[in-house]
Each structure stands twice: as structure tokens, then as C-alpha cells.
Amino acid sequence: MEIEKYQFRDIQLSDRALIENICSLNGGTLYSHTFHVMYLWKDLWKLSICVEDDFFVTKVLLDGVEGYFFPCGNPEKKTEFLKWFIDNKSSDCILCNISEEDKGFIEAHTDGVLSLEFAREDCPYIYDKNEQLEMQGKKYRNLRGSLKKSTRGYEWSSACIDRDNISDVRFIVDTWLNKDSTDRHDKKSVKLALDNFFELGMFGVVLY
């Protein structure tokens, strides 16, 4: 099987419906496989995609290391991809973003050829919503102080982000980014999200 079997390209906004349909039909539940994550972080993670009617696989390049998200879609095409990966890529790149179900699929179709390791440092952040709402304890002390200071003598109001106030959100974000002198890795993703807020079906709240 030739090494150029899979042709990768930039992730486009027009790919959303197809990718979401493939995930929906084939149990693609990992956050890394959601269209929003791939589209908004494609430049930072140097993501590209090979997508067919019933299958997609994402290529990533981080710190010079080439890798592939475990594919989503047609089981036969996933098996075919694994064979291609083992024959052509497994010695010098990684296979990542693998669910427990995917792990079982790999073990059943590769005869132990691939060695899988759990990388805790690569897991997404998980927050306790109630803990953040209550803000109890020492670690929230500074945040509690900032909140009290911001509400002293000022009555806040909130509104769902819509086409009438999206310009206010842009102004707030641009002001924040311009004042932040650090080289934030998420700047481009934030701006991309705002530029495509409604096309991505996003929602949010703005405070006044």
C-alpha cells in the first residue's frame, strides 16, 4: 500500500455537517474529534484532515512530531487505516486521542503490534461546575476578592450573544488581547471563534 494513500488538506468550515454526521453515526464522542475543536485549533496544532463520506482521520504536528487522531467512521476503513499506519508510520509517529472503545478495536485488529500508553498530561481539563459556582476554599480566595471588588457599587447585567451585540463582544475581546502582552497560544482560536460564531452554532453570554 503506497504511503500517499491518504491525502490531507486544511479543515474547512464547510466540513462541519459531514464530520458531525460521521461522529453521530459512529460514536465519535471524544472532544478532540468534535468539529469545533479541530476547526478552532487547527493552526496551533497544525491539523489537516482526510475525509470521505463515511470516514475521516486527522493529522497533527506538534513540536515536530507527526501523529494521527484515531479515525472515526466506517469500521472497515478504520481497519484499513491501522494496517497502513503499521506498515508506513508506526516507527516514527504517534496514534493519539483514543477512547476505551477505540483501544479495544485496535487490540482486536492489530495482534498486539501497537503499544498503547495513557498520557495523563494530554487529557483535557475537567472542571467541577458546582465547585466553581460556590468558590469555596483557599484556592478561590483571590477570585472571591476580585468578584466582590467588581460588584461593589456596580450593577451588572447580562445578555445572550446575538447578532445585535456581537460587536460588543469583539470590542471586549480585542481590548483584552491588545492589553495582554504575553504570547497567548489561544489568541488566534478566540478570534476564529468570534469570526465564525453563528456559522459554528456557538452560544455565549456577555456582561455589561
mmCIF file of C-alpha atoms in Angstrom:
data_model
loop_
_atom_site.group_PDB
_atom_site.id
_atom_site.type_symbol
_atom_site.label_atom_id
_atom_site.label_comp_id
_atom_site.label_asym_id
_atom_site.label_seq_id
_atom_site.Cartn_x
_atom_site.Cartn_y
_atom_site.Cartn_z
ATOM 1 C CA MET A 1 0.000 0.000 0.000
ATOM 2 C CA GLU A 2 1.587 3.253 -1.068
ATOM 3 C CA ILE A 3 2.479 5.818 1.582
ATOM 4 C CA GLU A 4 0.469 8.574 -0.119
ATOM 5 C CA LYS A 5 -2.790 6.681 0.208
ATOM 6 C CA TYR A 6 -4.351 9.370 2.434
ATOM 7 C CA GLN A 7 -4.489 12.903 1.092
ATOM 8 C CA PHE A 8 -4.702 15.508 3.851
ATOM 9 C CA ARG A 9 -5.917 19.081 3.474
ATOM 10 C CA ASP A 10 -6.922 22.106 5.547
ATOM 11 C CA ILE A 11 -10.081 21.789 7.665
ATOM 12 C CA GLN A 12 -12.828 23.964 6.196
ATOM 13 C CA LEU A 13 -15.979 25.373 7.763
ATOM 14 C CA SER A 14 -17.943 23.559 5.054
ATOM 15 C CA ASP A 15 -16.744 20.212 6.509
ATOM 16 C CA ARG A 16 -18.822 20.669 9.648
ATOM 17 C CA ALA A 17 -22.032 18.878 8.610
ATOM 18 C CA LEU A 18 -20.225 15.826 7.206
ATOM 19 C CA ILE A 19 -17.863 15.428 10.166
ATOM 20 C CA GLU A 20 -20.663 15.829 12.705
ATOM 21 C CA ASN A 21 -22.751 13.258 10.822
ATOM 22 C CA ILE A 22 -19.896 10.742 10.782
ATOM 23 C CA CYS A 23 -19.337 11.233 14.523
ATOM 24 C CA SER A 24 -23.048 10.896 15.235
ATOM 25 C CA LEU A 25 -23.407 7.664 13.278
ATOM 26 C CA ASN A 26 -20.204 6.062 14.531
ATOM 27 C CA GLY A 27 -19.951 7.052 18.187
ATOM 28 C CA GLY A 28 -17.235 9.682 17.856
ATOM 29 C CA THR A 29 -17.595 11.174 21.331
ATOM 30 C CA LEU A 30 -14.061 12.357 22.124
ATOM 31 C CA TYR A 31 -13.754 16.130 22.402
ATOM 32 C CA SER A 32 -10.764 16.016 20.053
ATOM 33 C CA HIS A 33 -12.963 14.649 17.260
ATOM 34 C CA THR A 34 -15.597 17.374 17.504
ATOM 35 C CA PHE A 35 -15.590 19.730 14.556
ATOM 36 C CA HIS A 36 -15.394 22.856 16.715
ATOM 37 C CA VAL A 37 -12.208 21.721 18.448
ATOM 38 C CA MET A 38 -10.492 20.672 15.241
ATOM 39 C CA TYR A 39 -11.502 23.805 13.351
ATOM 40 C CA LEU A 40 -10.633 26.346 16.055
ATOM 41 C CA TRP A 41 -7.293 24.797 16.995
ATOM 42 C CA LYS A 42 -6.179 23.665 13.554
ATOM 43 C CA ASP A 43 -3.464 26.317 13.233
ATOM 44 C CA LEU A 44 -1.928 25.813 16.681
ATOM 45 C CA TRP A 45 -1.937 22.021 16.411
ATOM 46 C CA LYS A 46 -1.179 22.104 12.679
ATOM 47 C CA LEU A 47 -4.162 19.899 11.913
ATOM 48 C CA SER A 48 -5.149 18.618 8.497
ATOM 49 C CA ILE A 49 -7.834 16.157 7.558
ATOM 50 C CA CYS A 50 -8.617 13.348 5.157
ATOM 51 C CA VAL A 51 -12.389 12.995 4.956
ATOM 52 C CA GLU A 52 -14.656 10.690 2.962
ATOM 53 C CA ASP A 53 -18.413 10.196 3.017
ATOM 54 C CA ASP A 54 -18.279 7.766 5.941
ATOM 55 C CA PHE A 55 -14.799 8.169 7.437
ATOM 56 C CA PHE A 56 -12.274 10.788 8.500
ATOM 57 C CA VAL A 57 -8.819 10.853 10.031
ATOM 58 C CA THR A 58 -6.963 13.896 11.346
ATOM 59 C CA LYS A 59 -3.227 14.507 11.099
ATOM 60 C CA VAL A 60 -1.429 16.557 13.763
ATOM 61 C CA LEU A 61 2.063 18.034 14.002
ATOM 62 C CA LEU A 62 3.216 19.139 17.468
ATOM 63 C CA ASP A 63 6.795 20.081 18.299
ATOM 64 C CA GLY A 64 7.931 18.445 15.100
ATOM 65 C CA VAL A 65 6.284 15.121 15.936
ATOM 66 C CA GLU A 66 3.808 13.769 13.402
ATOM 67 C CA GLY A 67 0.729 11.994 14.658
ATOM 68 C CA TYR A 68 -2.796 10.927 13.780
ATOM 69 C CA PHE A 69 -6.021 11.056 15.758
ATOM 70 C CA PHE A 70 -7.594 7.623 15.807
ATOM 71 C CA PRO A 71 -10.013 7.721 12.851
ATOM 72 C CA CYS A 72 -13.787 7.887 13.102
ATOM 73 C CA GLY A 73 -16.263 6.185 10.808
ATOM 74 C CA ASN A 74 -16.605 3.016 8.781
ATOM 75 C CA PRO A 75 -15.043 0.078 10.737
ATOM 76 C CA GLU A 76 -13.541 -1.487 7.604
ATOM 77 C CA LYS A 77 -11.834 1.799 6.722
ATOM 78 C CA LYS A 78 -10.537 2.122 10.290
ATOM 79 C CA THR A 79 -9.034 -1.348 9.991
ATOM 80 C CA GLU A 80 -7.501 -0.405 6.646
ATOM 81 C CA PHE A 81 -6.041 2.754 8.187
ATOM 82 C CA LEU A 82 -4.483 0.777 11.041
ATOM 83 C CA LYS A 83 -2.780 -1.537 8.548
ATOM 84 C CA TRP A 84 -1.468 1.469 6.615
ATOM 85 C CA PHE A 85 -0.276 3.112 9.821
ATOM 86 C CA ILE A 86 1.574 0.000 10.987
ATOM 87 C CA ASP A 87 3.163 -0.596 7.580
ATOM 88 C CA ASN A 88 4.220 3.004 6.969
ATOM 89 C CA LYS A 89 4.130 5.202 10.039
ATOM 90 C CA SER A 90 4.230 3.401 13.388
ATOM 91 C CA SER A 91 8.017 3.584 13.746
ATOM 92 C CA ASP A 92 8.303 7.377 13.701
ATOM 93 C CA CYS A 93 4.966 8.936 14.684
ATOM 94 C CA ILE A 94 2.112 8.529 17.136
ATOM 95 C CA LEU A 95 -1.534 7.476 17.150
ATOM 96 C CA CYS A 96 -3.449 9.559 19.692
ATOM 97 C CA ASN A 97 -6.877 10.577 21.048
ATOM 98 C CA ILE A 98 -8.039 7.018 21.567
ATOM 99 C CA SER A 99 -11.163 6.149 23.550
ATOM 100 C CA GLU A 100 -11.599 2.931 25.552
ATOM 101 C CA GLU A 101 -13.762 1.589 22.735
ATOM 102 C CA ASP A 102 -11.069 2.515 20.204
ATOM 103 C CA LYS A 103 -8.476 0.749 22.356
ATOM 104 C CA GLY A 104 -10.497 -2.439 22.158
ATOM 105 C CA PHE A 105 -10.841 -2.029 18.386
ATOM 106 C CA ILE A 106 -7.069 -1.593 17.997
ATOM 107 C CA GLU A 107 -6.274 -4.620 20.141
ATOM 108 C CA ALA A 108 -8.739 -6.736 18.172
ATOM 109 C CA HIS A 109 -7.314 -5.758 14.771
ATOM 110 C CA THR A 110 -3.543 -5.407 15.265
ATOM 111 C CA ASP A 111 -2.486 -8.564 17.160
ATOM 112 C CA GLY A 112 -0.596 -6.515 19.756
ATOM 113 C CA VAL A 113 1.657 -4.791 17.224
ATOM 114 C CA LEU A 114 0.877 -1.336 18.631
ATOM 115 C CA SER A 115 1.813 -0.410 22.202
ATOM 116 C CA LEU A 116 -0.731 1.914 23.856
ATOM 117 C CA GLU A 117 0.073 4.176 26.810
ATOM 118 C CA PHE A 118 -2.158 6.502 28.821
ATOM 119 C CA ALA A 119 -0.810 10.090 28.656
ATOM 120 C CA ARG A 120 -2.467 11.961 31.549
ATOM 121 C CA GLU A 121 -0.758 15.245 30.624
ATOM 122 C CA ASP A 122 -2.550 15.242 27.271
ATOM 123 C CA CYS A 123 -6.042 14.966 28.766
ATOM 124 C CA PRO A 124 -8.373 17.977 28.590
ATOM 125 C CA TYR A 125 -9.121 19.984 31.699
ATOM 126 C CA ILE A 126 -12.198 18.834 33.598
ATOM 127 C CA TYR A 127 -13.873 21.292 35.958
ATOM 128 C CA ASP A 128 -16.397 20.783 38.735
ATOM 129 C CA LYS A 129 -19.237 23.180 37.905
ATOM 130 C CA ASN A 130 -20.605 23.287 41.447
ATOM 131 C CA GLU A 131 -17.149 23.931 42.874
ATOM 132 C CA GLN A 132 -16.702 26.905 40.568
ATOM 133 C CA LEU A 133 -20.159 28.275 41.377
ATOM 134 C CA GLU A 134 -19.632 28.036 45.125
ATOM 135 C CA MET A 135 -15.965 29.171 45.070
ATOM 136 C CA GLN A 136 -15.258 27.745 48.492
ATOM 137 C CA GLY A 137 -11.814 27.185 49.937
ATOM 138 C CA LYS A 138 -8.357 28.664 49.750
ATOM 139 C CA LYS A 139 -7.763 28.271 46.028
ATOM 140 C CA TYR A 140 -10.704 30.549 45.218
ATOM 141 C CA ARG A 141 -9.775 33.287 47.697
ATOM 142 C CA ASN A 142 -8.309 35.680 45.129
ATOM 143 C CA LEU A 143 -11.197 35.082 42.756
ATOM 144 C CA ARG A 144 -13.727 35.783 45.510
ATOM 145 C CA GLY A 145 -11.917 39.023 46.270
ATOM 146 C CA SER A 146 -11.912 40.095 42.641
ATOM 147 C CA LEU A 147 -15.613 39.319 42.340
ATOM 148 C CA LYS A 148 -16.510 41.373 45.399
ATOM 149 C CA LYS A 149 -14.431 44.279 44.139
ATOM 150 C CA SER A 150 -16.027 44.190 40.685
ATOM 151 C CA THR A 151 -19.574 44.142 42.067
ATOM 152 C CA ARG A 152 -19.062 46.863 44.666
ATOM 153 C CA GLY A 153 -21.111 49.880 43.584
ATOM 154 C CA TYR A 154 -21.825 48.439 40.151
ATOM 155 C CA GLU A 155 -24.843 46.522 38.971
ATOM 156 C CA TRP A 156 -24.014 44.014 36.256
ATOM 157 C CA SER A 157 -26.388 42.914 33.535
ATOM 158 C CA SER A 158 -26.063 40.024 31.115
ATOM 159 C CA ALA A 159 -27.322 39.151 27.644
ATOM 160 C CA CYS A 160 -27.062 36.182 25.324
ATOM 161 C CA ILE A 161 -24.662 36.854 22.472
ATOM 162 C CA ASP A 162 -26.567 37.572 19.271
ATOM 163 C CA ARG A 163 -26.104 39.475 16.034
ATOM 164 C CA ASP A 164 -27.044 42.748 17.723
ATOM 165 C CA ASN A 165 -24.339 42.649 20.387
ATOM 166 C CA ILE A 166 -21.591 40.560 18.760
ATOM 167 C CA SER A 167 -19.738 43.823 18.026
ATOM 168 C CA ASP A 168 -19.600 44.480 21.788
ATOM 169 C CA VAL A 169 -18.045 41.059 22.308
ATOM 170 C CA ARG A 170 -15.463 41.760 19.599
ATOM 171 C CA PHE A 171 -14.563 45.045 21.287
ATOM 172 C CA ILE A 172 -14.130 43.350 24.675
ATOM 173 C CA VAL A 173 -12.008 40.542 23.238
ATOM 174 C CA ASP A 174 -9.864 42.885 21.124
ATOM 175 C CA THR A 175 -9.250 45.110 24.164
ATOM 176 C CA TRP A 176 -8.249 42.098 26.242
ATOM 177 C CA LEU A 177 -5.931 40.712 23.568
ATOM 178 C CA ASN A 178 -4.289 44.080 22.923
ATOM 179 C CA LYS A 179 -3.600 44.603 26.633
ATOM 180 C CA ASP A 180 -2.227 41.101 27.072
ATOM 181 C CA SER A 181 1.465 41.271 26.184
ATOM 182 C CA THR A 182 2.031 37.546 26.623
ATOM 183 C CA ASP A 183 2.267 35.278 23.625
ATOM 184 C CA ARG A 184 -1.042 33.537 24.283
ATOM 185 C CA HIS A 185 -1.415 30.407 22.210
ATOM 186 C CA ASP A 186 -5.189 30.752 22.101
ATOM 187 C CA LYS A 187 -5.421 34.244 20.569
ATOM 188 C CA LYS A 188 -5.983 33.025 17.035
ATOM 189 C CA SER A 189 -8.529 30.425 18.150
ATOM 190 C CA VAL A 190 -10.531 33.053 20.060
ATOM 191 C CA LYS A 191 -10.668 35.370 17.056
ATOM 192 C CA LEU A 192 -11.558 32.495 14.724
ATOM 193 C CA ALA A 193 -14.420 31.527 17.039
ATOM 194 C CA LEU A 194 -15.815 35.063 17.021
ATOM 195 C CA ASP A 195 -15.430 35.414 13.262
ATOM 196 C CA ASN A 196 -17.499 32.242 12.769
ATOM 197 C CA PHE A 197 -19.652 32.398 15.902
ATOM 198 C CA PHE A 198 -23.034 31.873 14.255
ATOM 199 C CA GLU A 199 -21.832 29.557 11.486
ATOM 200 C CA LEU A 200 -20.441 27.260 14.191
ATOM 201 C CA GLY A 201 -23.713 27.348 16.117
ATOM 202 C CA MET A 202 -21.981 28.671 19.216
ATOM 203 C CA PHE A 203 -23.663 30.405 22.136
ATOM 204 C CA GLY A 204 -22.462 32.560 24.993
ATOM 205 C CA VAL A 205 -23.184 35.411 27.385
ATOM 206 C CA VAL A 206 -21.813 38.938 27.525
ATOM 207 C CA LEU A 207 -21.733 41.008 30.743
ATOM 208 C CA TYR A 208 -22.280 44.771 30.855
#
